[in-house]
mmCIF file of C-alpha atoms in Angstrom:
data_model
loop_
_atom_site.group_PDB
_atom_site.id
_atom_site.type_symbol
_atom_site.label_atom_id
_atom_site.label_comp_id
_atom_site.label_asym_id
_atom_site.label_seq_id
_atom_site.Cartn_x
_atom_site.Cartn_y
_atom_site.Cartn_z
ATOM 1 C CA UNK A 1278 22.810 3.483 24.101
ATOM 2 C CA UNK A 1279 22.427 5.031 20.865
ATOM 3 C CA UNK A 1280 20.036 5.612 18.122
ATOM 4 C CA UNK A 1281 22.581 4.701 15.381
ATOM 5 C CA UNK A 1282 22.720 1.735 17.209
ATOM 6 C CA UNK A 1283 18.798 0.850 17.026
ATOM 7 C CA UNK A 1284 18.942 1.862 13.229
ATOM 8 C CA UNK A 1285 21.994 -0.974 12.854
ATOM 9 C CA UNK A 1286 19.731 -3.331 14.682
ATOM 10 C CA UNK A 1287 16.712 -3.019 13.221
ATOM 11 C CA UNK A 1288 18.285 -2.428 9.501
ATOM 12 C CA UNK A 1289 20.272 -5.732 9.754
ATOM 13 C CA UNK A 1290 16.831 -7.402 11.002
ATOM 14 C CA UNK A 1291 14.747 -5.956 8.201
ATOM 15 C CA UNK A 1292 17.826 -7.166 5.223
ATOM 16 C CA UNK A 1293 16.905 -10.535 6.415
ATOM 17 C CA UNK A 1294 20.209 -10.688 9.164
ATOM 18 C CA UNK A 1295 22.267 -9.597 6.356
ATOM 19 C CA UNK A 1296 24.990 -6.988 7.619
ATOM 20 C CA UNK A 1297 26.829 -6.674 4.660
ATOM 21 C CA UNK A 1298 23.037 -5.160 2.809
ATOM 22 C CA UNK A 1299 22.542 -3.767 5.838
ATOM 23 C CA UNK A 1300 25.232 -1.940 5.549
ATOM 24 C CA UNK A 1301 25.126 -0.937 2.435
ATOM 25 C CA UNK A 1302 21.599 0.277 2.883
ATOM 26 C CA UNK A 1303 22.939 2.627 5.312
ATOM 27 C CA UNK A 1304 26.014 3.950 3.946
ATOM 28 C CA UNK A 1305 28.451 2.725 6.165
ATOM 29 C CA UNK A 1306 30.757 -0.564 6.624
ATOM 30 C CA UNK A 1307 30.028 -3.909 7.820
ATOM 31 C CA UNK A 1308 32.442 -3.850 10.369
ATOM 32 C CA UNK A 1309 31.251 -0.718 12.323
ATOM 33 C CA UNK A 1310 27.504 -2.320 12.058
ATOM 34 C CA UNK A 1311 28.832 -5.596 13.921
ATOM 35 C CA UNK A 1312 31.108 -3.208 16.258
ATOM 36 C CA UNK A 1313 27.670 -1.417 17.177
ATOM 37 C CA UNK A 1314 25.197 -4.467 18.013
ATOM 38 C CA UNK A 1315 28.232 -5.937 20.010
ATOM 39 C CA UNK A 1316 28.320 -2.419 22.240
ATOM 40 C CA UNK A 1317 24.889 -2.772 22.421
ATOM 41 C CA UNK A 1318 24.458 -6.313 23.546
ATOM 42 C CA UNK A 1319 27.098 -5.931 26.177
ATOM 43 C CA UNK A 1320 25.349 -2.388 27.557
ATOM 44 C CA UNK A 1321 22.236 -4.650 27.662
ATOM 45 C CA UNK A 1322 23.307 -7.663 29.347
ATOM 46 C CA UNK A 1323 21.920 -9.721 26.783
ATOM 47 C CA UNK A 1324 22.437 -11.477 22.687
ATOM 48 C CA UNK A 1325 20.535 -10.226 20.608
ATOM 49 C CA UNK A 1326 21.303 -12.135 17.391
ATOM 50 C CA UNK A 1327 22.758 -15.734 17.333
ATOM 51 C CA UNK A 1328 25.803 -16.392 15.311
ATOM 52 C CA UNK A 1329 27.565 -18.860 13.304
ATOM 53 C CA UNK A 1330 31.366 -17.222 12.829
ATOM 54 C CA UNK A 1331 30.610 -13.887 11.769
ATOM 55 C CA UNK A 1332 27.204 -14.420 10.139
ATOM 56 C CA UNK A 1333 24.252 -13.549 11.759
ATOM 57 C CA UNK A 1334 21.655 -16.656 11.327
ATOM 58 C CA UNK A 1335 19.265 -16.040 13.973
ATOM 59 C CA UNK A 1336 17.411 -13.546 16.462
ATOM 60 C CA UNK A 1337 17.442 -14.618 20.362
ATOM 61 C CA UNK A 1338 13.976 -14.413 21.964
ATOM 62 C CA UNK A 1339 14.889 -11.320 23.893
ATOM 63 C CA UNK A 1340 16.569 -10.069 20.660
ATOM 64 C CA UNK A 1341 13.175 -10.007 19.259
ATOM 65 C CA UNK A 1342 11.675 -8.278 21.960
ATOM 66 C CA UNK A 1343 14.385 -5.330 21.623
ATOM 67 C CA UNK A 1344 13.592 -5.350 18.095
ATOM 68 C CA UNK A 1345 10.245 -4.318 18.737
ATOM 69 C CA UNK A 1346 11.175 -1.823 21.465
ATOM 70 C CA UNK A 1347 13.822 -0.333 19.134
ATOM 71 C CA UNK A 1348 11.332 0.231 16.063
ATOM 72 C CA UNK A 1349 9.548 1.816 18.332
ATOM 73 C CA UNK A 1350 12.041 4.088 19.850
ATOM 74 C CA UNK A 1351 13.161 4.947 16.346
ATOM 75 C CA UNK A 1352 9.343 5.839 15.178
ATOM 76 C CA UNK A 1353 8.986 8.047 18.171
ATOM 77 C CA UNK A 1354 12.420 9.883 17.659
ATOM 78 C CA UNK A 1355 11.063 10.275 14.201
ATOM 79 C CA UNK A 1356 7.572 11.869 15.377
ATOM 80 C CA UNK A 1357 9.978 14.618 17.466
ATOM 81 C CA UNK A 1358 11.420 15.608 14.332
ATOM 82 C CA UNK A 1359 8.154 16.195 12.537
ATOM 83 C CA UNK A 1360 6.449 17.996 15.543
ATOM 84 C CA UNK A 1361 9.470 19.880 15.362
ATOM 85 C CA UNK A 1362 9.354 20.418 11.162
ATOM 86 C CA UNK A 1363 5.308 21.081 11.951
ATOM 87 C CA UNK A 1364 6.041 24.816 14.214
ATOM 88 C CA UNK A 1365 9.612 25.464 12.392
ATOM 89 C CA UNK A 1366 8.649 25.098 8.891
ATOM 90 C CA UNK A 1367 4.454 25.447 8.774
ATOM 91 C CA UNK A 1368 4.357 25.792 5.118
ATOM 92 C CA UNK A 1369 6.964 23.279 3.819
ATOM 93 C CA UNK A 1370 7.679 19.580 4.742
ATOM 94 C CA UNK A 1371 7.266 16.415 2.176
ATOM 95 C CA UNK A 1372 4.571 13.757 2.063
ATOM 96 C CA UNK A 1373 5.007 10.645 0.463
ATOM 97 C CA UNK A 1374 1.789 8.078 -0.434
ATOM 98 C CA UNK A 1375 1.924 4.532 -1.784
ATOM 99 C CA UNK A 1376 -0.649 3.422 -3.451
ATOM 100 C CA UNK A 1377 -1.703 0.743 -7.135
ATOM 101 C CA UNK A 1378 -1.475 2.658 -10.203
ATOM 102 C CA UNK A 1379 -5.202 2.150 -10.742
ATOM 103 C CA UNK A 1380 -5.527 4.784 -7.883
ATOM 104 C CA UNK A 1381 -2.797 6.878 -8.489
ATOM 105 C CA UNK A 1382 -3.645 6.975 -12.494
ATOM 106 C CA UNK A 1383 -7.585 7.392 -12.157
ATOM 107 C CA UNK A 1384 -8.145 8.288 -7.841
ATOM 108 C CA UNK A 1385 -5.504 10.717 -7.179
ATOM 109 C CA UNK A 1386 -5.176 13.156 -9.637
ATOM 110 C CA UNK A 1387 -7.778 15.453 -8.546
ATOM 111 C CA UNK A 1388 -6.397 15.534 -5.254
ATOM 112 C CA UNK A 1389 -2.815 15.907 -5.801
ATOM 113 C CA UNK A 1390 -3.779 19.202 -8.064
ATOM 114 C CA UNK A 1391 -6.024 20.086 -4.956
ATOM 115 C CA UNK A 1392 -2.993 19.500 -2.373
ATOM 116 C CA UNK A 1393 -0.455 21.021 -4.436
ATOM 117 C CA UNK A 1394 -2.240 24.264 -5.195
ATOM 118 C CA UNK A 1395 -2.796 24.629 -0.995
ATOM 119 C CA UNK A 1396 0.499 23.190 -0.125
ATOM 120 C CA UNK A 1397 3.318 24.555 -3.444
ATOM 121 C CA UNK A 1398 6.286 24.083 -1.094
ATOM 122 C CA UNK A 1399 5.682 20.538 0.368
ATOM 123 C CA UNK A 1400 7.329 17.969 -1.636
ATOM 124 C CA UNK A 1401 4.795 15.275 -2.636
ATOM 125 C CA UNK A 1402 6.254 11.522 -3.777
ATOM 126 C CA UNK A 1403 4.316 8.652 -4.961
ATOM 127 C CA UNK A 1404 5.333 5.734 -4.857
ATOM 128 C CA UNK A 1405 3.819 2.511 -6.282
ATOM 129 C CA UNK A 1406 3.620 -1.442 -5.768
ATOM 130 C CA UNK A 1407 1.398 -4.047 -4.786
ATOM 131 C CA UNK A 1408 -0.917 -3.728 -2.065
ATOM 132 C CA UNK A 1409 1.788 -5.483 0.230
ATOM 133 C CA UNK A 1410 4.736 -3.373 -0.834
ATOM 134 C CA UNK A 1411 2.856 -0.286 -0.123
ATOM 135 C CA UNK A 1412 1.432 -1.324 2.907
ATOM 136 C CA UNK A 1413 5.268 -2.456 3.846
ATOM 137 C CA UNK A 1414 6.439 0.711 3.008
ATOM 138 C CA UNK A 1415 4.205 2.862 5.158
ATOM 139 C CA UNK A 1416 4.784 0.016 8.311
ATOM 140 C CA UNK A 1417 8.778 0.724 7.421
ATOM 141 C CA UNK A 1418 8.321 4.669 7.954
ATOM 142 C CA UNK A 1419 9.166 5.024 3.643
ATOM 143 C CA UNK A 1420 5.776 6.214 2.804
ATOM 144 C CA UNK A 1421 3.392 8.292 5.453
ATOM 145 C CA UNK A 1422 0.181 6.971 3.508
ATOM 146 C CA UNK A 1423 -0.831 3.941 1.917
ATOM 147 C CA UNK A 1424 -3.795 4.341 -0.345
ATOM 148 C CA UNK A 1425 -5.397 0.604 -1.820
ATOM 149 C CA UNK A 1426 -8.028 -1.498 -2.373
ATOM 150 C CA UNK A 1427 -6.949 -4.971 -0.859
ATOM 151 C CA UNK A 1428 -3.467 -5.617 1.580
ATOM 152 C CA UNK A 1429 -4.194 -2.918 4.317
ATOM 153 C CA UNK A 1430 -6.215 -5.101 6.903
ATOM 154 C CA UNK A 1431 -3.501 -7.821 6.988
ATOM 155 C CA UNK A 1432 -0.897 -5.075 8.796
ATOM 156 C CA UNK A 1433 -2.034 -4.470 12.814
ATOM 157 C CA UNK A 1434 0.320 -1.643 12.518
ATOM 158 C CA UNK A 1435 -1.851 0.321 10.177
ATOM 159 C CA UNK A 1436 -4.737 2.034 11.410
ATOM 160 C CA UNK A 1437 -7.470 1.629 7.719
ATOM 161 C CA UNK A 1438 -9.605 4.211 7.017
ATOM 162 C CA UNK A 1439 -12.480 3.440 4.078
ATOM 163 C CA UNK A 1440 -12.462 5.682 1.780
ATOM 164 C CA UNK A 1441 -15.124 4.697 -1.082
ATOM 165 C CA UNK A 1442 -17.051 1.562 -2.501
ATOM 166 C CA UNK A 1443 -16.356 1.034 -6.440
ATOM 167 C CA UNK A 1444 -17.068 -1.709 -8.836
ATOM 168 C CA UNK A 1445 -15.888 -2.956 -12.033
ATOM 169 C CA UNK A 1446 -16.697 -3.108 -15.899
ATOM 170 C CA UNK A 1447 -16.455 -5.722 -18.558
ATOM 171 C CA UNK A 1448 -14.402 -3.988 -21.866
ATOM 172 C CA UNK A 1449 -14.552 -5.409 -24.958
ATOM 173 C CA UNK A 1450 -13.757 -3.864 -28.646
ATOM 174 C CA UNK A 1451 -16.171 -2.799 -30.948
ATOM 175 C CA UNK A 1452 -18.386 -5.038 -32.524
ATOM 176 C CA UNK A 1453 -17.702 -7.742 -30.282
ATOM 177 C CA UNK A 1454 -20.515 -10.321 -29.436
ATOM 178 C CA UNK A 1455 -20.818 -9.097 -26.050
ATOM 179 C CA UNK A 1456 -21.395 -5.421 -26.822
ATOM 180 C CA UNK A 1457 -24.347 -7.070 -29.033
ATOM 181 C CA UNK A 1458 -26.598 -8.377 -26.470
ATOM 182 C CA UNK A 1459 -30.080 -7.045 -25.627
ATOM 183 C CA UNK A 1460 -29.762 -7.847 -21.921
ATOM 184 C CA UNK A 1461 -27.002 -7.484 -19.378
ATOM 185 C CA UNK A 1462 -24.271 -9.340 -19.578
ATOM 186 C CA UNK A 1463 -23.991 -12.198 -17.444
ATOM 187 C CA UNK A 1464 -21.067 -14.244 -15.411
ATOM 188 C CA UNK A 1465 -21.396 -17.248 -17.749
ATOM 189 C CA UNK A 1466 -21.721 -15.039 -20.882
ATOM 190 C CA UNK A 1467 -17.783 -13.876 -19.545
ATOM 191 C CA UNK A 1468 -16.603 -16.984 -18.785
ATOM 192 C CA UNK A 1469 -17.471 -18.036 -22.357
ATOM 193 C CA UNK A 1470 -13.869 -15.898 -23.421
ATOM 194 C CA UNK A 1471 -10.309 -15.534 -22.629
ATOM 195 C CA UNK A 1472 -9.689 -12.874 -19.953
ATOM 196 C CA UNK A 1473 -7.478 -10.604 -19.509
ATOM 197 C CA UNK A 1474 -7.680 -8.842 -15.485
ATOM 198 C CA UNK A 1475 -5.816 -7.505 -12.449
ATOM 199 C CA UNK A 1476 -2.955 -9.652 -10.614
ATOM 200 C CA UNK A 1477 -4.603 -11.225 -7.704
ATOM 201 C CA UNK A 1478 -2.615 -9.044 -5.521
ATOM 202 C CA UNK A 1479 -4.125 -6.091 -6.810
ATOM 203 C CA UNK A 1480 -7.919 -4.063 -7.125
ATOM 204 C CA UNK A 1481 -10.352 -6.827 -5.376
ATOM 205 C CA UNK A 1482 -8.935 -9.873 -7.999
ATOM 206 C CA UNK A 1483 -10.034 -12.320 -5.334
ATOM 207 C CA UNK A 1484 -13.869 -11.056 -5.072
ATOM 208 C CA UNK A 1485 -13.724 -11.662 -9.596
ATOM 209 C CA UNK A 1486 -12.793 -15.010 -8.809
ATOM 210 C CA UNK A 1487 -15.121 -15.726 -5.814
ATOM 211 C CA UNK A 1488 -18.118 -14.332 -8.000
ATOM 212 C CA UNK A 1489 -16.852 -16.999 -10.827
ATOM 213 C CA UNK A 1490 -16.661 -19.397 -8.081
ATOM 214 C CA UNK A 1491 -20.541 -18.691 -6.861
ATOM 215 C CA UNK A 1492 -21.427 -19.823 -10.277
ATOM 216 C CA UNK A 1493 -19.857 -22.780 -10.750
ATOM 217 C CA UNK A 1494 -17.736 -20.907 -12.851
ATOM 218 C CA UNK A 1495 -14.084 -21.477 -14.164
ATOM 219 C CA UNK A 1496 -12.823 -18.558 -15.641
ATOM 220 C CA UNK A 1497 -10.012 -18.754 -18.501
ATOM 221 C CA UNK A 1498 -7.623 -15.735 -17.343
ATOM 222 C CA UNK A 1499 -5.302 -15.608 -20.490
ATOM 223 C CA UNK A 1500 -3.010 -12.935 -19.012
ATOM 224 C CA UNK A 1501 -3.173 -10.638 -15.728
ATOM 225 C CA UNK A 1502 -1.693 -7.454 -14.989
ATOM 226 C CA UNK A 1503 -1.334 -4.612 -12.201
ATOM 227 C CA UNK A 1504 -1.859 -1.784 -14.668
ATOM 228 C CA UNK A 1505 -5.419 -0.684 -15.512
ATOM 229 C CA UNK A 1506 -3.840 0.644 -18.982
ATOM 230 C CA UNK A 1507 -2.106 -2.797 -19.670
ATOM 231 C CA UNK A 1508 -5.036 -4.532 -19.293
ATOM 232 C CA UNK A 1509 -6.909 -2.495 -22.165
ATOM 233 C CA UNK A 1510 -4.000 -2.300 -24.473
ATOM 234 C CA UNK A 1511 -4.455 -5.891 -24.903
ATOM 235 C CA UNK A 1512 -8.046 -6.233 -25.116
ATOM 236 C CA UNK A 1513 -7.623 -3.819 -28.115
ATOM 237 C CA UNK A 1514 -5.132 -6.241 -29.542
ATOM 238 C CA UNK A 1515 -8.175 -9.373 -29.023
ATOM 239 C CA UNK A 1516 -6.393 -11.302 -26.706
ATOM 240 C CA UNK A 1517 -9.335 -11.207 -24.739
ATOM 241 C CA UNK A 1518 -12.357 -9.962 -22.239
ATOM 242 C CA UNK A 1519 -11.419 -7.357 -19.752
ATOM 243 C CA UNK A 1520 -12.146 -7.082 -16.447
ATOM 244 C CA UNK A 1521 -11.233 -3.346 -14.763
ATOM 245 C CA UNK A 1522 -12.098 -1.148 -12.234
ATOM 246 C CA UNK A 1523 -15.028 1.078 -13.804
ATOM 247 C CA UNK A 1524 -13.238 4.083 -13.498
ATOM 248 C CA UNK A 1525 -9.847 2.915 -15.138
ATOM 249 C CA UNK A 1526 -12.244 3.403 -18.250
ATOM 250 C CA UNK A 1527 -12.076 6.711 -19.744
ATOM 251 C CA UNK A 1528 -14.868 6.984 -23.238
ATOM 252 C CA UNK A 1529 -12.633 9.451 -24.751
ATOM 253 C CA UNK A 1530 -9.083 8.018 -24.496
ATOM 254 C CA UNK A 1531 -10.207 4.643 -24.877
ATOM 255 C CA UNK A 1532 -11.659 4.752 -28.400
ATOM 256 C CA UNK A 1533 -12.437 1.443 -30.396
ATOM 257 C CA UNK A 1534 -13.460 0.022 -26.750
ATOM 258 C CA UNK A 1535 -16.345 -0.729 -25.024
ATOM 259 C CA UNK A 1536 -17.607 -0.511 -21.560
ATOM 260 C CA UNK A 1537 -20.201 -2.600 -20.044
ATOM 261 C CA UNK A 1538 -21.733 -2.276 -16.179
ATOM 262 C CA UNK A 1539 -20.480 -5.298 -14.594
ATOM 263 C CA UNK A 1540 -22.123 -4.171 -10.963
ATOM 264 C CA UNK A 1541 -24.750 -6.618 -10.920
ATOM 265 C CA UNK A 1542 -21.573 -9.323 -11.348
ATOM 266 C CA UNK A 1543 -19.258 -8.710 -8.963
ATOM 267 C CA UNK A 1544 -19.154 -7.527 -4.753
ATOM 268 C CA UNK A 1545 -18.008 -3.889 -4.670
ATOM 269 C CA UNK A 1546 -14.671 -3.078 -3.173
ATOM 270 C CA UNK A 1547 -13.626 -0.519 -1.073
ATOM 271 C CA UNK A 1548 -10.387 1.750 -1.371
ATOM 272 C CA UNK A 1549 -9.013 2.183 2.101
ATOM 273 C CA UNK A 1550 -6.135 4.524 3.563
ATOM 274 C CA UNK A 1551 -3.518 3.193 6.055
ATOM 275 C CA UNK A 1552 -1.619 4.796 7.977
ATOM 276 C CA UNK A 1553 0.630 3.388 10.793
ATOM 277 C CA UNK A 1554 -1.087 3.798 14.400
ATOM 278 C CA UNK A 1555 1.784 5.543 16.413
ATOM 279 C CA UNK A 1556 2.882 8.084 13.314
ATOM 280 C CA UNK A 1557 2.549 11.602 14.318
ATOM 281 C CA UNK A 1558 1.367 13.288 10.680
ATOM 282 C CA UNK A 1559 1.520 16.868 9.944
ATOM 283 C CA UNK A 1560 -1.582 19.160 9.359
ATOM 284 C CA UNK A 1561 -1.149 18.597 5.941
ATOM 285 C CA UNK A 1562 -1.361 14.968 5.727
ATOM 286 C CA UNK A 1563 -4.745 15.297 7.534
ATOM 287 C CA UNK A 1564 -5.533 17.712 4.794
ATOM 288 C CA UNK A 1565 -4.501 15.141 2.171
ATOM 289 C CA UNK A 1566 -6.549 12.447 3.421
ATOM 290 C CA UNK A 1567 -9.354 14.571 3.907
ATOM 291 C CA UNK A 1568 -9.390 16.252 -0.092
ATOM 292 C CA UNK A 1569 -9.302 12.194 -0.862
ATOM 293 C CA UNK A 1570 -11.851 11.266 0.629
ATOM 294 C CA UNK A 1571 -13.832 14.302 2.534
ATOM 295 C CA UNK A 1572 -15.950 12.179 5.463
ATOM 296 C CA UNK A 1573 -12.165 11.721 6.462
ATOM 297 C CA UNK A 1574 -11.838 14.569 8.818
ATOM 298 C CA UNK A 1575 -8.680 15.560 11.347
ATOM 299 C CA UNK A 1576 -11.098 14.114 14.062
ATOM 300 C CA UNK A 1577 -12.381 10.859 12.229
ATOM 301 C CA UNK A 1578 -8.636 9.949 11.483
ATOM 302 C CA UNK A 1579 -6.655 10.644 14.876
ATOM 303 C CA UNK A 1580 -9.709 8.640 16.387
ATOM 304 C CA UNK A 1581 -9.166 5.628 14.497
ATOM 305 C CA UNK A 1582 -4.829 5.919 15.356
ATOM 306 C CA UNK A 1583 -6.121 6.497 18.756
ATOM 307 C CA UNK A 1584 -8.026 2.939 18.733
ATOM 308 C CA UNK A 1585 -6.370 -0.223 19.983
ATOM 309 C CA UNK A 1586 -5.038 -2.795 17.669
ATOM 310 C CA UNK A 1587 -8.162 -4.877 15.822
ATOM 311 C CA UNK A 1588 -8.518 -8.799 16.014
ATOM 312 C CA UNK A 1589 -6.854 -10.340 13.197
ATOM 313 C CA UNK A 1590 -10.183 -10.367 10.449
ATOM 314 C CA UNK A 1591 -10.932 -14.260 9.627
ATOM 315 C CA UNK A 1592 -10.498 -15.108 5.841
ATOM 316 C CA UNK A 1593 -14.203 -15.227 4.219
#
């Protein structure tokens, strides 16, 4: 048995049972991927995959118990090389986060300048998505940290971490009707105009809509987006109300716009990191995690990837 082998397996499982993507995900041909599994399957004593000519349509039920096994195996083999990288090369290394571009536009700036200026020879990447492709990515060993608001709690795999509560505003232009009032603004006051918000994938959409909901309300979203910046580009234009994440607003950039405190509308969300349970992370990505969000020590994190798996959390 050998790890190239696992990698074939569990590549070809996560293209869907595709070998021919599969292969070309890994650089080699589809023929030598098939030759593998076959090895593989007769050292076991067992199919893994079921077949229909020479298409894979299928996983056997002890297939999918290999499966697991060999993700497994291949995260482990993965942790040697990093407790290896950790002693051999202490300063260098790379570190890659996914996370929205709400956090890594207004949430991570401070801290990459932080990390950076301790650690000038690790390579930092950032990646972004939606709360499920970054959580994805971090479950699929392509990202060590996964830094979001909503998406982390549905992945067992992922130990989350809370990082901070936050809240949103209401931005309008100048001069609008809303900016006028002599009270705060209110849910049915919104609802009154077009909006323009977040994606419900992305930065606590479903808590706007339950706090809508509460009312009685029916909001008129007019366009959605998963940038913070998109969404106040086209309130500027007067397509409508917007509906951010508080600090996405910035007085000094966004001139000829208007924030109001929407706190008193809306639950508060929390950011939360994720990071997958059986990952071995260098000192460094401790030292991340911790500059992000500083109640996050070495010994508050490795006791929550210590923890068993959680019960699945019930939909509110």
């Amino acid at each position: 048995m050998k790890l190239q082998q696992l990698r074939y397996l569990v590549e070809v499982s996560k293209q869907g049972l595709n070998v021919s993507e599969a292969a070309e995900k890994l650089h080699t041909s589809q023929p030598g991927i098939s030759k593998q599994i076959r090895l593989l399957e007769d050292e076991l004593g067992v199919q893994i995959f079921i077949r229909n000519g020479k298409r894979v349509v299928d996983v056997t039920a002890p297939g999918r118990e290999i499966l697991h096994i060999a993700e497994r195996i291949l995260m482990q083999a993965q942790n040697l090389k990093r407790i290896g990288e950790e002693f051999v090369n202490v300063e260098g290394g790379s570190l890659t986060i996914a996370t929205t571009h709400t956090q890594a536009r207004y949430a991570l700036p401070k801290t990459i300048k932080a990390f950076l200026s301790r650690y000038p020879k690790v390579r930092l990447s950032i990646k972004q998505g939606s709360p499920t492709q970054i959580s994805e990515m971090v479950v699929e060993g392509e990202a060590d940290i996964a830094i979001a608001t909503e998406g982390i709690d549905h992945y067992p795999e992922l130990a989350m971490l809370p990082c901070y509560e936050w809240n949103r505003s209401i931005v309008v232009p100048e001069g609008h009707p809303l900016a006028a009032l002599d009270r705060k603004v209110g849910l049915d006051d919104v609802a009154a105009y077009p909006l323009v918000t977040y994606d419900f994938a992305f930065t606590g959409r479903s808590l706007i809509n339950r706090a809508f909901e509460k009312q009685g309300l029916t909001p008129n979203v007019v366009l959605t987006a998963i940038d913070s910046d998109v969404i106040k580009t086209y309130v500027t234009l007067g397509l409508g109300v917007g509906i951010l994440a508080t600090m996405a607003f910035e007085p000094e950039r966004d001139r000829g716009l208007v924030a109001l405190d929407a706190g008193h509308l809306f639950e508060p969300s929390t950011t939360r990191i994720g990071v997958r349970r059986d990952a071995y992370l260098r000192g460094y990505a401790f030292d991340f995690i911790e500059l992000f969000s500083p109640h996050l020590t070495r010994d508050v994190v490795q006791g929550s990837l210590l923890m068993s798996e959680p019960e699945p959390e019930e939909e509110e």
